[in-house]
mmCIF file of N, CA and C and ligand atoms in Angstrom:
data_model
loop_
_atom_site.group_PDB
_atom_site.id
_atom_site.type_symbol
_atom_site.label_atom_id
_atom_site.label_comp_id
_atom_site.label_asym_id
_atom_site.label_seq_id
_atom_site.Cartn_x
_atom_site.Cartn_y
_atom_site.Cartn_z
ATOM 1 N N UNK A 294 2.569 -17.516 4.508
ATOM 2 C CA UNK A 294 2.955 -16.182 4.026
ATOM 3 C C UNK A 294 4.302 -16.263 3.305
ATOM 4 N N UNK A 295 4.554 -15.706 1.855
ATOM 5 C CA UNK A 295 5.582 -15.988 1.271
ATOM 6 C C UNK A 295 6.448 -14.395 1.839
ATOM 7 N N UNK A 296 7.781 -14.624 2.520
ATOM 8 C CA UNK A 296 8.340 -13.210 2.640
ATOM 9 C C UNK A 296 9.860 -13.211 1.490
ATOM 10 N N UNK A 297 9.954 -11.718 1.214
ATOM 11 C CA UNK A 297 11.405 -11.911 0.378
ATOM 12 C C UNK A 297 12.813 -11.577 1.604
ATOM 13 N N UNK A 298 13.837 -11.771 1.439
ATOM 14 C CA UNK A 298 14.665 -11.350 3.246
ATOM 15 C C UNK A 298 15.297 -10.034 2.704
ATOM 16 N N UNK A 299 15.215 -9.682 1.235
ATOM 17 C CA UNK A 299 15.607 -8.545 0.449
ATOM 18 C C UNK A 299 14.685 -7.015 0.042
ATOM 19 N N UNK A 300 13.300 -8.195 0.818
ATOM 20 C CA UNK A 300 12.123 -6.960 0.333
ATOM 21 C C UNK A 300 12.084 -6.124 1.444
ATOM 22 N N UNK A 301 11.822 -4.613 1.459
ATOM 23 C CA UNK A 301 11.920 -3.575 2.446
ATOM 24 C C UNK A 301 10.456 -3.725 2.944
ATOM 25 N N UNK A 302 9.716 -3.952 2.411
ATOM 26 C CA UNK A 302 7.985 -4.197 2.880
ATOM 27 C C UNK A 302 7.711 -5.273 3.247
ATOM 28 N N UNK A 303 8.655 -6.500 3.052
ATOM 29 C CA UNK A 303 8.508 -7.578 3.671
ATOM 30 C C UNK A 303 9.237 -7.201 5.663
ATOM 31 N N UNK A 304 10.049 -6.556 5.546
ATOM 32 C CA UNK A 304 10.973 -6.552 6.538
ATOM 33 C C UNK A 304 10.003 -5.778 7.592
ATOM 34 N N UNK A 305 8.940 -4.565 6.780
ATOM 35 C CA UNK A 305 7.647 -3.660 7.779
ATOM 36 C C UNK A 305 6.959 -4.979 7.967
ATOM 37 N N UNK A 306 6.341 -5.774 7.178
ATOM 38 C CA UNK A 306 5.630 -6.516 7.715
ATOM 39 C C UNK A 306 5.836 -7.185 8.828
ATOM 40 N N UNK A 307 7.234 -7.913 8.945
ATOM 41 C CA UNK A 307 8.427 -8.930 10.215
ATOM 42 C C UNK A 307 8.215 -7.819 11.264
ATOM 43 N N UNK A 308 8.207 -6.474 11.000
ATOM 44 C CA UNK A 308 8.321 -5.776 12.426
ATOM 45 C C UNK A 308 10.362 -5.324 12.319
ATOM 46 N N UNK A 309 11.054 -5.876 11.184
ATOM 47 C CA UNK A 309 12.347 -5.713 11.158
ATOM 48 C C UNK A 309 12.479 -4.357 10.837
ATOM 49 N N UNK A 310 11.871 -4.186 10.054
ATOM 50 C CA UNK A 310 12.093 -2.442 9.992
ATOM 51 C C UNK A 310 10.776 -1.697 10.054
ATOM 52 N N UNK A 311 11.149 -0.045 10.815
ATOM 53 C CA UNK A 311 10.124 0.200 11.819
ATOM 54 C C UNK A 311 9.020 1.042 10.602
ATOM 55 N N UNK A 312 7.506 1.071 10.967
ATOM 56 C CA UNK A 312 6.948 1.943 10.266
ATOM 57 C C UNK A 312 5.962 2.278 10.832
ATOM 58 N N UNK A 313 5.482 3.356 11.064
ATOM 59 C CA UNK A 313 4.297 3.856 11.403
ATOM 60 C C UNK A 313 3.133 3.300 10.866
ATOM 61 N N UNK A 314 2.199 2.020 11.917
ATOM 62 C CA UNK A 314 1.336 1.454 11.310
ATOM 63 C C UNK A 314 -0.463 2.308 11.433
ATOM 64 N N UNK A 315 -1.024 1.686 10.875
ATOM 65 C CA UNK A 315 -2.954 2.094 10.475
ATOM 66 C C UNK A 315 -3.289 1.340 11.297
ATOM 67 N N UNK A 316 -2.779 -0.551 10.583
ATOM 68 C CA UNK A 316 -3.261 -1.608 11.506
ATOM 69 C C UNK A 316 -2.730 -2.282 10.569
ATOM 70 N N UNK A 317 -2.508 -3.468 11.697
ATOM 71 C CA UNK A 317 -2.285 -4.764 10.840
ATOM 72 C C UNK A 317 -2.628 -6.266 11.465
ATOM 73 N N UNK A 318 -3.078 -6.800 10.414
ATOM 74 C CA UNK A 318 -4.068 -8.526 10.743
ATOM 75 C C UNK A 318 -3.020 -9.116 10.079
ATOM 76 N N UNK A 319 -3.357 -10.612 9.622
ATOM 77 C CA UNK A 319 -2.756 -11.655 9.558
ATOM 78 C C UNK A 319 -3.012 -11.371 7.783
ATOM 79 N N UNK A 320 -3.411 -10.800 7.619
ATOM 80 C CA UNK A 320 -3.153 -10.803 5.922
ATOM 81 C C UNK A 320 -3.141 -8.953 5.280
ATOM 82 N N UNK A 321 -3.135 -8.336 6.417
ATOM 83 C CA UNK A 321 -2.481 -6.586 5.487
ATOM 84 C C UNK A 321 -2.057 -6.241 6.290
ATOM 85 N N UNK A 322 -1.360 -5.658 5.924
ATOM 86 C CA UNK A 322 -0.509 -4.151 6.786
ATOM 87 C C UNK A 322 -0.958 -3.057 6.206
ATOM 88 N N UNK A 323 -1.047 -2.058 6.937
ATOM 89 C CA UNK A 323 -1.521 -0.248 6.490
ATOM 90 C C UNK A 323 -0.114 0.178 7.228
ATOM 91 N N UNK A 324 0.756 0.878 5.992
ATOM 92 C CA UNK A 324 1.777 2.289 7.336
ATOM 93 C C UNK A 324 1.414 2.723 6.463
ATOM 94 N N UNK A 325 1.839 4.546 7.093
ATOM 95 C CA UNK A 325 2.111 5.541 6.615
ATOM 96 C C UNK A 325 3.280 5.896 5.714
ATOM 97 N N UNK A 326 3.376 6.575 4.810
ATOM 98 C CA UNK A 326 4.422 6.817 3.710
ATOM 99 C C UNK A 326 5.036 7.713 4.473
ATOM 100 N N UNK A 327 6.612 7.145 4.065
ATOM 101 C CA UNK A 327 7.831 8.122 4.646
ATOM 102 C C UNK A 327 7.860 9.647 4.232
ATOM 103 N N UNK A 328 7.550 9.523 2.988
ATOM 104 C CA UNK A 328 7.481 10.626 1.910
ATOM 105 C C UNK A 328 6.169 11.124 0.981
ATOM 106 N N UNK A 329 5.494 11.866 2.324
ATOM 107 C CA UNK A 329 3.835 11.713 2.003
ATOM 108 C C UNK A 329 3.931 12.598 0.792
ATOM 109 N N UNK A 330 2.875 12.048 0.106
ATOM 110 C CA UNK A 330 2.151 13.110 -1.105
ATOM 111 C C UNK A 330 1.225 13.675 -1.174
ATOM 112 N N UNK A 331 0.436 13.574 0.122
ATOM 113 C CA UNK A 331 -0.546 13.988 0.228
ATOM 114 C C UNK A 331 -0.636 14.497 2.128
ATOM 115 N N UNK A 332 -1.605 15.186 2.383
ATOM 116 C CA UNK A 332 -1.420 15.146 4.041
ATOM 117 C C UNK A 332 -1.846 13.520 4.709
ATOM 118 N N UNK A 333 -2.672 13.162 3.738
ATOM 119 C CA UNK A 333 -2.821 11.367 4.301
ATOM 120 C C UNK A 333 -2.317 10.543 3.512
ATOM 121 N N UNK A 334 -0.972 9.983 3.471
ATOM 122 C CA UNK A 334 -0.817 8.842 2.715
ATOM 123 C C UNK A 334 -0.313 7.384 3.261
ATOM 124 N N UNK A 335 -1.043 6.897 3.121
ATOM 125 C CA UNK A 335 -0.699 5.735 3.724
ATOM 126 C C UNK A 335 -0.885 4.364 2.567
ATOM 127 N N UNK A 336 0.315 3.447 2.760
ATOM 128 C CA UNK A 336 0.771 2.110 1.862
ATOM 129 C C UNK A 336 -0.226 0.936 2.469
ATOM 130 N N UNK A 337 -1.197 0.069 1.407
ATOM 131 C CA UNK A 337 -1.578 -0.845 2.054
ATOM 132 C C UNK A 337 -0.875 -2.229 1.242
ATOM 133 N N UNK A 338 -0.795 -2.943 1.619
ATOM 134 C CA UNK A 338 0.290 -3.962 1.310
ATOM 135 C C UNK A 338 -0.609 -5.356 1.716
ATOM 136 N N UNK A 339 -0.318 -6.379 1.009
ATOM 137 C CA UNK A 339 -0.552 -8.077 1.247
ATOM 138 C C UNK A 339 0.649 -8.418 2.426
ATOM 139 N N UNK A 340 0.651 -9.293 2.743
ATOM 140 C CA UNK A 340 1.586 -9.469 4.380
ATOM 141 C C UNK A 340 2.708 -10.838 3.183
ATOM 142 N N UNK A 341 1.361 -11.201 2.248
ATOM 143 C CA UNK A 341 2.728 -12.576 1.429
ATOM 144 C C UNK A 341 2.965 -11.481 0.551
ATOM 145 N N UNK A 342 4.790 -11.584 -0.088
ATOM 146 C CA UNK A 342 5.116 -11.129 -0.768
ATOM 147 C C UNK A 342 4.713 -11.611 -2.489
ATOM 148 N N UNK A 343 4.233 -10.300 -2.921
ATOM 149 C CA UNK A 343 4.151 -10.408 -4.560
ATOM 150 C C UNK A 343 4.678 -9.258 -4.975
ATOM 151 N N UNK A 344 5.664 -8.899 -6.222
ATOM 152 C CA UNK A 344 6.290 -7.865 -6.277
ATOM 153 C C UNK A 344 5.903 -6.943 -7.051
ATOM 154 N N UNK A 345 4.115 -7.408 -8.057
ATOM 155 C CA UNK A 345 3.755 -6.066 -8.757
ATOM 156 C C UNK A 345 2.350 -6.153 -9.058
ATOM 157 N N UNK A 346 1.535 -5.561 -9.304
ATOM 158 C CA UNK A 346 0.249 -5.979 -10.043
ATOM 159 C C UNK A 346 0.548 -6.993 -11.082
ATOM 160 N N UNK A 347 1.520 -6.600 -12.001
ATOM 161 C CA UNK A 347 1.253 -7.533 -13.611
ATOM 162 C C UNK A 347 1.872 -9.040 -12.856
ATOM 163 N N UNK A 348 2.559 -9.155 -11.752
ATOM 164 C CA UNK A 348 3.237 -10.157 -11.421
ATOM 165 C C UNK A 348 2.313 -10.973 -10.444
ATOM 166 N N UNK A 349 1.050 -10.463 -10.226
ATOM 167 C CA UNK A 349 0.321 -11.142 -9.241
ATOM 168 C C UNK A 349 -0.571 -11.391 -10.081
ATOM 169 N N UNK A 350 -1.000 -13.386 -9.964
ATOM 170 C CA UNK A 350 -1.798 -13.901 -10.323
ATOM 171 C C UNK A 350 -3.455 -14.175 -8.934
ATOM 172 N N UNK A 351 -2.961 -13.796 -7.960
ATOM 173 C CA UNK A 351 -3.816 -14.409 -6.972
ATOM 174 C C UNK A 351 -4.643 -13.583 -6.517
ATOM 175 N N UNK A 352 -6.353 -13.755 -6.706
ATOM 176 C CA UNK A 352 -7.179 -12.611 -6.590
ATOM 177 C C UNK A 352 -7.567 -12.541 -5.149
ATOM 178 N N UNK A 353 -7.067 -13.186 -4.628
ATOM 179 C CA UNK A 353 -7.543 -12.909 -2.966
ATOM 180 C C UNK A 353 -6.569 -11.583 -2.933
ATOM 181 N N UNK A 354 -5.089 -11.594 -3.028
ATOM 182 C CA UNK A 354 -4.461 -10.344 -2.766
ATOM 183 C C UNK A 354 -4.781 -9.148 -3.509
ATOM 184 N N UNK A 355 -5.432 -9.224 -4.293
ATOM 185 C CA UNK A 355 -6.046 -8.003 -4.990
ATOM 186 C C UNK A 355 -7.237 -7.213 -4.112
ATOM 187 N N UNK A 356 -8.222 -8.039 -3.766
ATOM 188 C CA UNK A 356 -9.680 -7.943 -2.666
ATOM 189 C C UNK A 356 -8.581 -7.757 -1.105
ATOM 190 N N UNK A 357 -7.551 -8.265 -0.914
ATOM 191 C CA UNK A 357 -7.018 -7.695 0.277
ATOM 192 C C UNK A 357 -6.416 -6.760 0.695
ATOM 193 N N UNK A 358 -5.677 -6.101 -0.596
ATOM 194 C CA UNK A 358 -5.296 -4.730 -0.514
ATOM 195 C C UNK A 358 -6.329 -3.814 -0.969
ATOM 196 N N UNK A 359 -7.324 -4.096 -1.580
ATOM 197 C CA UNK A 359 -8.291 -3.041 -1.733
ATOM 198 C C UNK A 359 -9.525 -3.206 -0.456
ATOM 199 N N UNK A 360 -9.874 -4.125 -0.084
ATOM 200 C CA UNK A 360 -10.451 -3.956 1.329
ATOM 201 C C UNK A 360 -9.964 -3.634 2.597
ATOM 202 N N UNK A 361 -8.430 -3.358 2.495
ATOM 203 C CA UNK A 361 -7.935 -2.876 3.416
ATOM 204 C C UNK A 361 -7.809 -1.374 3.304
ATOM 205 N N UNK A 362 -7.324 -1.037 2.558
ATOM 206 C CA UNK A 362 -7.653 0.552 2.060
ATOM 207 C C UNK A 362 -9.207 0.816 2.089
ATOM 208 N N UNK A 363 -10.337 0.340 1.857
ATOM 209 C CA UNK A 363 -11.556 0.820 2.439
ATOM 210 C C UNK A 363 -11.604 0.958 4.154
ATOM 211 N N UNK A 364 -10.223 -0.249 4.776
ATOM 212 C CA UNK A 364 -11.011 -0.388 6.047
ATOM 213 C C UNK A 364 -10.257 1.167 6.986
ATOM 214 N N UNK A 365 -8.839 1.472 5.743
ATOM 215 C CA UNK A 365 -7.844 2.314 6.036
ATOM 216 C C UNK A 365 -8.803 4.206 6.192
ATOM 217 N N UNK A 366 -9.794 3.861 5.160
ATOM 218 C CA UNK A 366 -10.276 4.959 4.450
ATOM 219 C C UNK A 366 -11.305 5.179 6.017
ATOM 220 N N UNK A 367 -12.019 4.458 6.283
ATOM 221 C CA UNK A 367 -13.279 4.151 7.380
ATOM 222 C C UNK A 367 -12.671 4.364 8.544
ATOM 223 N N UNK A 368 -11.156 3.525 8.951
ATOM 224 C CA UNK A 368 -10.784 4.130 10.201
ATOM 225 C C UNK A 368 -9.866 5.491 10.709
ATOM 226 N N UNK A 369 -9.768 5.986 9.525
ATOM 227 C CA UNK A 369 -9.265 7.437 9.470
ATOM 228 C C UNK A 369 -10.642 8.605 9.258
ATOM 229 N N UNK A 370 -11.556 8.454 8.901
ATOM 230 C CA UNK A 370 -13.186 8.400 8.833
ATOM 231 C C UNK A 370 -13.082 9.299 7.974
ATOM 232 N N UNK A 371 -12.877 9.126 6.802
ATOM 233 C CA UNK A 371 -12.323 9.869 5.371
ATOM 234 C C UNK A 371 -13.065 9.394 3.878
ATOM 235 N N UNK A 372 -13.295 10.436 3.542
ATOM 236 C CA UNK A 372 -14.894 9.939 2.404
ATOM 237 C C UNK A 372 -14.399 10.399 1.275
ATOM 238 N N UNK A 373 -13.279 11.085 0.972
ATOM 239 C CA UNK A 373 -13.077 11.640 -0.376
ATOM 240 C C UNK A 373 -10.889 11.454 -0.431
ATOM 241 N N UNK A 374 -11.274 10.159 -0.925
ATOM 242 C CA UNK A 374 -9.635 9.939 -1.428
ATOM 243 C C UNK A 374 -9.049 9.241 -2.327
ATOM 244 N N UNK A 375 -7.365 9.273 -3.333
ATOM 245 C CA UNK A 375 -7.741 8.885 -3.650
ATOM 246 C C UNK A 375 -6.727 7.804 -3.711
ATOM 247 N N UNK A 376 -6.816 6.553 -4.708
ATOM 248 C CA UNK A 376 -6.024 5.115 -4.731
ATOM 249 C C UNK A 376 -5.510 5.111 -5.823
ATOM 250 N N UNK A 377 -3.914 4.536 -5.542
ATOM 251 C CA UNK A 377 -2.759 4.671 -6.824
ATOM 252 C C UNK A 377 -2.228 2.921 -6.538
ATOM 253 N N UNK A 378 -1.792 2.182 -7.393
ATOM 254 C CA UNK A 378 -1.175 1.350 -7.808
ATOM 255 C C UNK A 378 -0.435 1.725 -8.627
ATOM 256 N N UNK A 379 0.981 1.758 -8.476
ATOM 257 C CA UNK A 379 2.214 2.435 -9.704
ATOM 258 C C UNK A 379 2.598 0.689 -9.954
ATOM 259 N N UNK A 380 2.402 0.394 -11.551
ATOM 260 C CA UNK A 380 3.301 -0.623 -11.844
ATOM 261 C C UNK A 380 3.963 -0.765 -12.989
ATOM 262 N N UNK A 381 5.319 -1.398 -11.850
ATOM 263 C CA UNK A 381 7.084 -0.588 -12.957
ATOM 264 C C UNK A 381 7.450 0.413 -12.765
ATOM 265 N N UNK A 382 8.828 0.427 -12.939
ATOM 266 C CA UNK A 382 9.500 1.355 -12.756
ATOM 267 C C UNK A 382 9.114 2.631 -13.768
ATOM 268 N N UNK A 383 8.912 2.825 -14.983
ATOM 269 C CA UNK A 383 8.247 3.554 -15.635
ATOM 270 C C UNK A 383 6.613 4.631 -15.638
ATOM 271 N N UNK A 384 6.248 3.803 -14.412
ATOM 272 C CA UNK A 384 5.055 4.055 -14.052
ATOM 273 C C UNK A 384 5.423 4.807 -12.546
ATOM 274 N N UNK A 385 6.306 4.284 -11.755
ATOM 275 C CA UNK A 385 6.702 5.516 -10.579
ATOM 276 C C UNK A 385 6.678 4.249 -9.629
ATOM 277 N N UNK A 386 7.000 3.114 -9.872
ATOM 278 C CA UNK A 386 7.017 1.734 -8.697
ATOM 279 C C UNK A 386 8.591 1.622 -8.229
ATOM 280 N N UNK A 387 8.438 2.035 -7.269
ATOM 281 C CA UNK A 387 10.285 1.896 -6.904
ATOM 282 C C UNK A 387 10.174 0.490 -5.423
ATOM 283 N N UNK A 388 9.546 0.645 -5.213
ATOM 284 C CA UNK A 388 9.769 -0.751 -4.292
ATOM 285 C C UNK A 388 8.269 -1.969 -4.859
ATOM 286 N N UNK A 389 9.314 -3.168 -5.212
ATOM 287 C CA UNK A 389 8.104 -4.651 -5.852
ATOM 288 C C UNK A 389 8.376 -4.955 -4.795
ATOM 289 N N UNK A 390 6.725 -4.736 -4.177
ATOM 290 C CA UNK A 390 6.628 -5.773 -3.186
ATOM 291 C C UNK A 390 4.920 -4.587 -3.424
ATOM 292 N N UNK A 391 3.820 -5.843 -4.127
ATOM 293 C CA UNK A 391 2.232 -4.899 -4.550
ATOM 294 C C UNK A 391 2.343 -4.339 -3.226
ATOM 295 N N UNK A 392 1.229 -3.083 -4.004
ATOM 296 C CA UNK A 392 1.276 -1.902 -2.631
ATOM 297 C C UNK A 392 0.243 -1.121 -3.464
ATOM 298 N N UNK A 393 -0.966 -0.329 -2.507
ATOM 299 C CA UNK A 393 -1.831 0.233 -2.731
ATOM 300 C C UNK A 393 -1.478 1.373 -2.203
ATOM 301 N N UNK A 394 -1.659 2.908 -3.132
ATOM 302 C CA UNK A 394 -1.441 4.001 -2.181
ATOM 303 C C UNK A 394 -2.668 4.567 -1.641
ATOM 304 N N UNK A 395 -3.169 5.003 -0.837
ATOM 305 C CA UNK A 395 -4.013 5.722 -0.178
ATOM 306 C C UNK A 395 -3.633 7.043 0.117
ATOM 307 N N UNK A 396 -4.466 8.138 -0.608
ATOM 308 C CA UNK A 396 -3.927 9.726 -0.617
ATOM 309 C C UNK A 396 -5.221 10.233 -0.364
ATOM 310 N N UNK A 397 -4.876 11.515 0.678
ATOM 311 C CA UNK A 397 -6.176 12.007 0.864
ATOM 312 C C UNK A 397 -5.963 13.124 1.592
ATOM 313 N N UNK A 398 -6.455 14.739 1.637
ATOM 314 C CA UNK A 398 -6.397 15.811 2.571
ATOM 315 C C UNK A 398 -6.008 16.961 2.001
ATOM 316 N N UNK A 399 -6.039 16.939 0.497
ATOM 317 C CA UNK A 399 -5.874 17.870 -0.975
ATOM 318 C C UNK A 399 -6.683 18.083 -1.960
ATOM 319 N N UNK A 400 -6.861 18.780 -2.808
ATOM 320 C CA UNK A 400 -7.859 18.186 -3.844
ATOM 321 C C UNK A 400 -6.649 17.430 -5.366
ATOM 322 N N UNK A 401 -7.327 16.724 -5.968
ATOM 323 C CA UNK A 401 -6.950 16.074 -6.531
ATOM 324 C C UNK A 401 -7.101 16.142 -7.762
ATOM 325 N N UNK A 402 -6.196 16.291 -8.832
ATOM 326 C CA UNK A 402 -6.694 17.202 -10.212
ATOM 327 C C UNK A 402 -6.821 15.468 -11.061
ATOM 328 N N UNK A 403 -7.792 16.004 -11.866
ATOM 329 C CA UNK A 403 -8.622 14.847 -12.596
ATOM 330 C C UNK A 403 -8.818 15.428 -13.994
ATOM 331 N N UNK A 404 -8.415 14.917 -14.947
ATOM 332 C CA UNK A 404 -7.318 13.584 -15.511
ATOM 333 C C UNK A 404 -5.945 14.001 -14.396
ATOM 334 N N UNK A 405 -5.703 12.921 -14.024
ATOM 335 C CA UNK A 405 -4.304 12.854 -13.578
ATOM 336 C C UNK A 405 -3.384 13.390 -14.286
ATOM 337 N N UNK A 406 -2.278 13.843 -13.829
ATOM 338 C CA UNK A 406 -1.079 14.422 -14.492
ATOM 339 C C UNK A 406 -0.069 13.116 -14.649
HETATM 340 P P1 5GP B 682 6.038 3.224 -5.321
HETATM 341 O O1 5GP B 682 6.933 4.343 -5.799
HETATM 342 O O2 5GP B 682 6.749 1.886 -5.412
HETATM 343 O O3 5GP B 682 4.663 3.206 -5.924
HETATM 344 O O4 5GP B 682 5.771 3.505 -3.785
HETATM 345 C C1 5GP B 682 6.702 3.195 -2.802
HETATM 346 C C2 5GP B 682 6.432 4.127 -1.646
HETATM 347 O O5 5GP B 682 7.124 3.621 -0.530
HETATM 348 C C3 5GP B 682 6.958 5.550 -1.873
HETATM 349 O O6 5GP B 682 5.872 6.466 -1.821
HETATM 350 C C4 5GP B 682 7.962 5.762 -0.760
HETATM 351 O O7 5GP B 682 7.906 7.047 -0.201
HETATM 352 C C5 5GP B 682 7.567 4.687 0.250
HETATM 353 N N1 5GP B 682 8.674 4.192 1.049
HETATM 354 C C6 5GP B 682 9.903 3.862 0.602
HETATM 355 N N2 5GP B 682 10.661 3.413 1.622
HETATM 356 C C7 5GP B 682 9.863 3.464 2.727
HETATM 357 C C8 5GP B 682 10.087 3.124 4.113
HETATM 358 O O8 5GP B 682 11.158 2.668 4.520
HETATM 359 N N3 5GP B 682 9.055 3.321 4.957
HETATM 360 C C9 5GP B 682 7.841 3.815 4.540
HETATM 361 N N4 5GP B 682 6.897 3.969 5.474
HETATM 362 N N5 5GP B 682 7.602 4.127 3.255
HETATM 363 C C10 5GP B 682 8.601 3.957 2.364
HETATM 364 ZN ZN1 ZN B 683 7.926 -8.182 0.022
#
């Protein structure tokens, strides 16, 4: 597992800093967002550090944050939600360290704003 000692999502993963977890195995973590946007939001994250979509070459962590958010979606028993990847700061990414959002318990206006 690659960790950064600077990354704040590396430090949830260590257990160094505290977060309200979903679950977590040997390759994801699920917490809950400090600053929900939704009534369900919860961060699913790779446990090795990569700091963005455009910066991740490795497709296992792609299939691991998105099968974890299905497993996030199934054990909250939730059928209509929805999934954000912000990448860059321009796009609304304030912490690199990839991260899947999971939002759900609103309706959701489509085209996105
Ligand atoms: P981004 O803006 O990078 O797509 O998403 C980062 C998310 O992390 C934000 O929604 C923000 O509320 C959340 N966040 C930032 N710091 C913490 C923290 O210390 N704990 C938790 N649980 N979430 C955090
Ligand atoms: Zn990290």
């Amino acid at each position: 597992m690659t960790t950064l000692e600077n990354c704040l999502f590396c430090k949830i993963v260590a257990g160094t800093i505290p977060a309200q977890l979903v679950f977590q195995d040997e390759d994801i973590t699920a917490f809950y967002d400090v600053n929900p946007q939704a009534p369900v939001h919860v961060l699913i994250i790779a446990n090795t550090h990569t700091a963005s979509h455009l910066e991740t070459d490795d497709p296992t962590i792609y299939a691991q944050v998105l099968a974890g958010a299905k497993k996030v979606a199934q054990q909250l028993t939730l059928t209509d939600y929805r999934l954000v990847i912000n990448n860059g700061a321009g796009a609304g990414q304030s912490v690199f360290h990839l991260h899947v959002h999971l939002m759900a318990g609103r309706p959701f206006a489509w085209p996105a704003g």
